[in-house]
């Protein structure tokens, strides 16, 4: 959903800037029965300054080491301009000045003049225009204090003050300036700081709306901002409606549902990774995810394929989820996101030498609950646990093992246990198997009776037999499903792959998501294409 920001819409030239709100998306990182995190991104037009390069102040301004200082603000002209209207801009002596009105230079002065006059045409009557002033000279050098300019309008025999020495201006010493600085600034926003978004929510059927505290931060290294609410104390198994407002206008309204606090026959979730080569592929499978009406989506890495550098791919990925992953009941599908190599600069898979989390700036600035990295647990009441691990993208594999052991021991009594990470331990051979994972984690999955492990990354479909130490074990073995072909071009699986890799029960080259349906006695796993075709269906008894 997009919104258009009109900056200085009332000025002679309607200067507009394409800004947009992307999302919202829902995430579970805490108790899914009583919480919901909601995120959206406010994008900035590429080429405009990011937050931080301009500040607002009145009175005096500190000089810069470049001997340059830029000022700008909106000027409201009166509804009638009498006679030949002239605007006069004055600054202290010793400073030269260039003056711009709506981006056009209207005059300049040398340092001994310190005054610029320019005519204001009648068509500026009742309009707001952007006045930009570039000050130059040693008097605006480092260590100097520069008094603000005075702006006077002379018309119809009267002198009207438009700005005095205390007027608040946007100012910047952050040089070189963006060439658009004097044309389309985010001036209104900087002159009225504070969040312009509001979030309101209520349980469907309730009359009153609740507000929620907004958490805002930069989106990775971009000028875009992530805004979130982290809702707590919700009721389980309940439908909520929420609205996002921007400057008092409704941006949109959506619904989500919380998880039931106890097991319910037939509850389901979907899982898969490697989501976004093209929008068509992403949108198609996201629609399938929504249509299947799962409780949530467990997304196993390689989400936006941004490689830690392309923030705009994340905007597209978010938009697709918001628009397509909608249940037949009209609710947003909450996600549990897991990290993959394409979340990281250089697409790193380094199981013993992982880069720091700073290498995945979008992933970590967008999602909440990852203070300890991308290993975390989401527990559904006391019936289901979902454990996420980082398969060597921002954490090494082996050091996560003690944490995994403790997490599984604490959840010994949970009847349904699932694990998800990105790089397969038992794949289809299109890349090597992650032996570090086979050594460090797989024995724990076996020991603790994990029902299924969801792997990704290989752009194929696979389901293993129940495995113990890589060997078929129908009684105690762990099933591995994957391997990451949500919305990417698939890789070929060799015709003899099952002979070469006898641990595989099914392998093929097909886009899919995996739907997991929980029954009291059995768990159903279905691999489903975007069109809804079941390409592989299997059942596994719930462990006693
Ligand atoms: Fe990958």
Short mmCIF file of N, CA, C and O and ligand atoms in Angstrom, two decimals, residues 273-274 300-302 305 339-343 347-349 393 422-424 431 456-459 483-484 491, ligand 1:
data_model
loop_
_atom_site.label_atom_id
_atom_site.label_comp_id
_atom_site.label_asym_id
_atom_site.label_seq_id
_atom_site.Cartn_x
_atom_site.Cartn_y
_atom_site.Cartn_z
N UNK A 273 11.54 -21.61 2.41
CA UNK A 273 12.50 -20.51 2.33
C UNK A 273 12.93 -20.29 0.90
O UNK A 273 12.37 -20.90 -0.02
N UNK A 274 13.90 -19.39 0.71
CA UNK A 274 14.40 -19.06 -0.63
C UNK A 274 13.23 -18.54 -1.45
O UNK A 274 12.71 -19.21 -2.33
N UNK A 300 12.24 -19.90 6.28
CA UNK A 300 13.55 -20.45 6.59
C UNK A 300 14.74 -19.82 5.89
O UNK A 300 15.66 -20.51 5.49
N UNK A 301 14.73 -18.51 5.75
CA UNK A 301 15.91 -17.82 5.25
C UNK A 301 15.93 -17.61 3.75
O UNK A 301 15.22 -18.26 3.01
N UNK A 302 16.81 -16.70 3.32
CA UNK A 302 16.85 -16.22 1.94
C UNK A 302 15.49 -15.65 1.58
O UNK A 302 14.79 -16.11 0.67
N UNK A 305 16.51 -11.87 -0.67
CA UNK A 305 17.68 -11.94 -1.55
C UNK A 305 18.36 -10.58 -1.70
O UNK A 305 18.77 -10.19 -2.79
N UNK A 339 17.11 -16.79 9.62
CA UNK A 339 18.14 -16.17 8.77
C UNK A 339 18.71 -17.18 7.75
O UNK A 339 18.84 -18.38 8.03
N UNK A 340 19.04 -16.66 6.56
CA UNK A 340 19.73 -17.45 5.53
C UNK A 340 20.94 -16.69 5.02
O UNK A 340 21.19 -15.54 5.42
N UNK A 341 21.67 -17.30 4.10
CA UNK A 341 22.91 -16.66 3.64
C UNK A 341 22.64 -15.38 2.85
O UNK A 341 23.43 -14.44 2.88
N UNK A 342 21.49 -15.30 2.14
CA UNK A 342 21.23 -14.10 1.35
C UNK A 342 20.67 -12.95 2.19
O UNK A 342 20.33 -11.91 1.65
N UNK A 343 20.58 -13.14 3.51
CA UNK A 343 20.32 -12.00 4.39
C UNK A 343 21.63 -11.25 4.70
O UNK A 343 21.63 -10.18 5.30
N UNK A 347 26.54 -13.05 0.88
CA UNK A 347 25.76 -14.30 0.92
C UNK A 347 26.50 -15.38 1.70
O UNK A 347 26.63 -16.52 1.28
N UNK A 348 26.96 -15.01 2.89
CA UNK A 348 27.90 -15.88 3.61
C UNK A 348 27.27 -17.11 4.21
O UNK A 348 26.27 -17.04 4.91
N UNK A 349 27.87 -18.25 3.90
CA UNK A 349 27.65 -19.49 4.65
C UNK A 349 29.01 -19.88 5.18
O UNK A 349 29.84 -20.42 4.46
N UNK A 393 25.52 -18.07 9.30
CA UNK A 393 25.39 -16.81 8.55
C UNK A 393 25.78 -15.60 9.40
O UNK A 393 26.43 -14.70 8.92
N UNK A 422 18.62 -22.77 7.82
CA UNK A 422 18.69 -22.56 6.37
C UNK A 422 19.43 -23.67 5.61
O UNK A 422 18.92 -24.24 4.66
N UNK A 423 20.63 -23.97 5.98
CA UNK A 423 21.51 -24.82 5.16
C UNK A 423 21.30 -26.30 5.49
O UNK A 423 21.44 -26.70 6.66
N UNK A 424 20.97 -27.14 4.52
CA UNK A 424 20.61 -28.53 4.84
C UNK A 424 21.77 -29.38 5.35
O UNK A 424 22.88 -29.35 4.81
N UNK A 431 24.32 -29.12 -3.50
CA UNK A 431 25.49 -28.59 -2.82
C UNK A 431 25.85 -29.62 -1.75
O UNK A 431 25.05 -30.53 -1.48
N UNK A 456 16.51 -25.55 4.06
CA UNK A 456 16.22 -24.70 2.90
C UNK A 456 17.45 -24.63 1.99
O UNK A 456 18.25 -25.53 1.96
N UNK A 457 17.57 -23.57 1.23
CA UNK A 457 18.79 -23.19 0.53
C UNK A 457 19.05 -23.87 -0.81
O UNK A 457 19.69 -23.29 -1.67
N UNK A 458 18.61 -25.11 -1.02
CA UNK A 458 19.06 -25.83 -2.21
C UNK A 458 18.17 -25.65 -3.43
O UNK A 458 18.50 -26.11 -4.51
N UNK A 459 17.02 -25.02 -3.27
CA UNK A 459 16.10 -24.75 -4.39
C UNK A 459 15.58 -26.04 -5.01
O UNK A 459 15.52 -26.19 -6.23
N UNK A 483 13.73 -28.24 0.27
CA UNK A 483 14.93 -27.52 0.64
C UNK A 483 14.96 -26.12 0.03
O UNK A 483 15.87 -25.79 -0.72
N UNK A 484 13.96 -25.31 0.36
CA UNK A 484 14.04 -23.90 -0.05
C UNK A 484 13.76 -23.67 -1.51
O UNK A 484 14.67 -23.45 -2.32
N UNK A 491 16.74 -25.92 -8.84
CA UNK A 491 17.91 -26.63 -9.37
C UNK A 491 17.49 -28.07 -9.71
O UNK A 491 16.56 -28.61 -9.11
FE1 LIG B 1 20.55 -19.94 0.68
#
